[in-house]
Short mmCIF file of C-alpha atoms in Angstrom, two decimals:
data_model
loop_
_atom_site.label_atom_id
_atom_site.label_comp_id
_atom_site.label_asym_id
_atom_site.label_seq_id
_atom_site.Cartn_x
_atom_site.Cartn_y
_atom_site.Cartn_z
CA LYS A 1 -28.08 15.91 2.77
CA THR A 2 -30.52 12.84 2.67
CA ASN A 3 -34.20 12.80 3.68
CA GLU A 4 -33.92 10.45 6.47
CA GLN A 5 -31.08 12.88 7.67
CA LEU A 6 -32.77 16.02 7.51
CA ILE A 7 -35.94 14.07 9.20
CA LYS A 8 -33.26 12.96 12.22
CA ARG A 9 -32.62 16.09 11.84
CA LYS A 10 -35.35 17.98 12.70
CA ARG A 11 -36.40 14.98 15.26
CA LEU A 12 -32.97 15.23 17.23
CA SER A 13 -34.45 19.70 17.62
CA ASP A 14 -37.52 18.72 18.56
CA ASP A 15 -37.97 20.29 22.05
CA LYS A 16 -41.43 18.59 22.49
CA TYR A 17 -40.57 15.20 21.16
CA PHE A 18 -37.68 15.19 23.87
CA ALA A 19 -39.67 15.78 26.30
CA ASP A 20 -42.86 13.41 25.75
CA LYS A 21 -40.05 10.50 24.96
CA MET A 22 -38.54 11.55 28.50
CA ALA A 23 -41.69 11.43 30.07
CA ALA A 24 -42.76 8.45 29.22
CA PHE A 25 -38.91 6.54 29.91
CA VAL A 26 -39.06 8.46 33.34
CA ALA A 27 -43.08 6.75 33.58
CA GLU A 28 -41.30 3.68 33.17
CA ILE A 29 -38.58 4.00 35.56
CA ILE A 30 -41.08 5.34 38.14
CA ASP A 31 -43.18 2.00 37.46
CA CYS A 32 -40.27 -0.28 38.01
CA HIS A 33 -39.45 1.38 40.93
CA MET A 34 -42.95 1.24 42.16
CA GLU A 35 -43.31 -2.03 41.35
CA ILE A 36 -39.90 -2.63 43.66
CA GLU A 37 -41.70 -0.79 46.72
CA GLY A 38 -44.72 -2.90 46.04
CA LEU A 39 -46.73 0.10 45.12
CA ALA A 40 -47.17 -1.35 41.42
CA ASN A 41 -51.29 -1.92 41.58
CA GLU A 42 -51.95 1.53 43.15
CA TRP A 43 -49.70 3.10 40.70
CA ARG A 44 -51.11 1.31 37.80
CA GLY A 45 -54.35 1.81 39.32
CA GLY A 46 -54.32 5.47 39.68
CA ALA A 47 -54.37 5.36 43.15
CA VAL A 48 -51.59 7.38 43.25
CA ASP A 49 -51.67 11.29 43.38
CA ALA A 50 -50.03 12.74 40.01
CA LYS A 51 -49.22 15.44 42.06
CA GLU A 52 -47.27 13.17 44.51
CA VAL A 53 -45.70 11.32 41.60
CA ILE A 54 -44.43 14.08 39.71
CA ALA A 55 -43.14 15.57 43.20
CA ALA A 56 -41.40 12.14 44.02
CA ALA A 57 -39.63 11.96 40.34
CA THR A 58 -38.27 15.06 40.67
CA ASN A 59 -36.89 14.29 44.15
CA MET A 60 -35.88 10.64 42.94
CA ASP A 61 -32.83 9.03 42.62
CA ILE A 62 -32.62 5.63 40.45
CA SER A 63 -31.14 2.79 41.97
CA GLN A 64 -28.85 0.86 39.75
CA GLU A 65 -31.25 -1.93 40.47
CA VAL A 66 -34.82 -0.18 39.08
CA PHE A 67 -32.30 1.05 35.90
CA ASP A 68 -31.16 -2.35 35.18
CA GLU A 69 -34.82 -3.40 35.69
CA VAL A 70 -35.99 -0.47 32.93
CA ARG A 71 -33.80 -1.36 30.52
CA ARG A 72 -34.95 -4.84 30.59
CA ARG A 73 -37.96 -3.49 29.72
CA PRO A 74 -39.07 -3.77 25.32
CA GLU A 75 -41.19 -0.60 26.03
CA ALA A 76 -37.92 1.44 27.70
CA MET A 77 -35.68 0.32 24.79
CA GLU A 78 -37.45 1.49 22.36
CA ILE A 79 -38.09 4.86 23.65
CA LEU A 80 -34.01 5.32 24.11
CA ARG A 81 -33.79 4.05 20.01
CA ASP A 82 -36.43 6.78 19.56
CA LEU A 83 -33.99 9.49 21.13
CA ASP A 84 -31.28 8.30 18.88
CA VAL A 85 -29.28 7.04 21.83
CA ALA A 86 -27.40 4.06 20.30
CA ASP A 87 -28.17 0.63 21.33
CA GLU A 88 -24.13 -0.03 22.39
CA ASP A 89 -24.80 3.38 24.30
CA SER A 90 -27.45 2.01 26.40
CA LEU A 91 -25.60 -1.28 27.57
CA HIS A 92 -23.80 0.77 30.01
CA ILE A 93 -25.90 3.84 30.29
CA PHE A 94 -26.22 3.75 33.94
CA GLU A 95 -22.62 4.88 34.24
CA THR A 96 -22.29 7.08 31.48
CA LEU A 97 -25.18 9.46 33.31
CA ASP A 98 -24.07 8.69 37.13
CA ALA A 99 -22.05 12.14 36.82
CA ASP A 100 -21.22 12.47 40.05
CA GLY A 101 -20.24 8.76 40.71
CA SER A 102 -22.80 8.00 43.48
CA GLY A 103 -24.27 5.49 42.37
CA ALA A 104 -27.69 6.65 41.70
CA LEU A 105 -29.02 8.83 39.01
CA ASP A 106 -30.84 11.77 39.64
CA MET A 107 -33.34 13.46 37.12
CA TRP A 108 -31.31 16.06 35.92
CA GLU A 109 -28.55 13.52 35.29
CA LEU A 110 -30.96 11.19 33.73
CA VAL A 111 -32.68 14.06 31.26
CA HIS A 112 -29.25 16.19 30.74
CA GLY A 113 -27.17 12.89 29.82
CA ILE A 114 -30.06 11.28 27.72
CA GLU A 115 -30.02 14.75 25.97
CA LYS A 116 -26.62 14.83 25.53
CA LEU A 117 -26.55 11.07 24.48
CA ARG A 118 -28.82 11.77 21.46
CA GLY A 119 -27.34 11.47 18.03
CA ALA A 120 -24.00 10.49 16.57
CA ALA A 121 -20.87 12.05 18.29
CA THR A 122 -19.68 15.09 16.45
CA ARG A 123 -16.58 17.01 15.81
CA SER A 124 -17.38 19.49 18.06
CA ASP A 125 -18.25 16.92 20.63
CA MET A 126 -14.67 15.72 20.37
CA VAL A 127 -13.17 18.78 20.43
CA SER A 128 -15.10 19.99 23.50
CA ILE A 129 -13.91 16.83 25.67
CA ASN A 130 -10.23 17.37 23.98
CA LEU A 131 -10.50 21.15 26.09
CA MET A 132 -12.07 20.12 29.14
CA LEU A 133 -9.14 16.97 29.15
CA GLN A 134 -6.57 19.75 28.97
CA GLN A 135 -8.13 22.27 31.20
CA VAL A 136 -8.11 19.26 33.39
CA GLN A 137 -4.82 18.63 33.04
CA GLY A 138 -3.49 21.64 34.04
CA GLU A 139 -5.47 22.09 36.95
CA ILE A 140 -3.51 19.09 37.79
CA GLN A 141 -0.41 20.00 37.42
CA ASN A 142 -0.48 22.91 39.45
CA GLN A 143 -2.24 20.89 42.53
CA GLY A 144 0.99 19.01 41.68
CA GLU A 145 2.97 21.75 41.89
CA MET A 146 1.04 23.21 44.90
CA LEU A 147 1.77 19.74 46.82
CA ASP A 148 5.70 20.34 45.82
CA ARG A 149 5.95 23.25 47.49
CA VAL A 150 3.76 22.54 50.39
CA THR A 151 5.86 19.40 50.72
CA THR A 152 8.81 21.46 50.68
CA VAL A 153 7.49 23.74 53.35
CA LEU A 154 6.71 21.24 55.58
CA GLU A 155 10.37 19.90 55.31
CA VAL A 156 11.90 22.95 56.49
CA ILE A 157 8.98 23.22 59.29
CA VAL A 158 10.52 19.72 60.39
CA LYS A 159 13.68 20.13 60.04
CA ASN A 160 13.91 23.22 62.30
CA GLN A 161 12.18 21.43 64.42
CA GLN A 162 14.32 18.88 64.91
CA GLN A 163 17.36 21.21 65.25
CA SER A 164 15.41 23.31 67.93
CA ALA A 165 14.65 19.81 69.60
CA SER A 166 18.56 18.68 69.31
CA GLY A 167 19.82 22.29 70.56
CA SER A 168 17.38 22.44 73.19
CA SER A 169 18.67 18.75 74.26
CA ALA A 170 22.35 20.19 74.05
CA LYS A 171 21.77 22.64 76.43
CA GLU A 172 20.59 20.59 79.61
#
């Protein structure tokens, strides 16, 4: 392998490097959030207690608006490049990272998602996705079969109810 590939591999496996870069990225997010909330002067001036910021960041839901504003910042985009997140991946990164489809990112989605986006996709990534899709397809098929059985049971119940009702009407 080339020296550049070895350096990249080492960088991708360096947990401290990742933590430092993610801390800088989260600081950009907090800065944007504070700016949108009208608290930028207090935040940048150090009037906000660091412990409060850490607690707030841990529980923060990052809106699409805040994330889009972060993406407009050259410093934030440089951090993503430093983390080996491809430019084409960063275009729709919010949608990619919003794992639960809530329209907001929590810190777990942000950190875990960016960690997974780092570097090029590998064969093991593709195999993993294929296996997960097969499992989901199997679960959907099982749910379909269960729905068919429930539908059959409900049809029998309705038929029995109708027969019961028509039998009751005939007696009157």
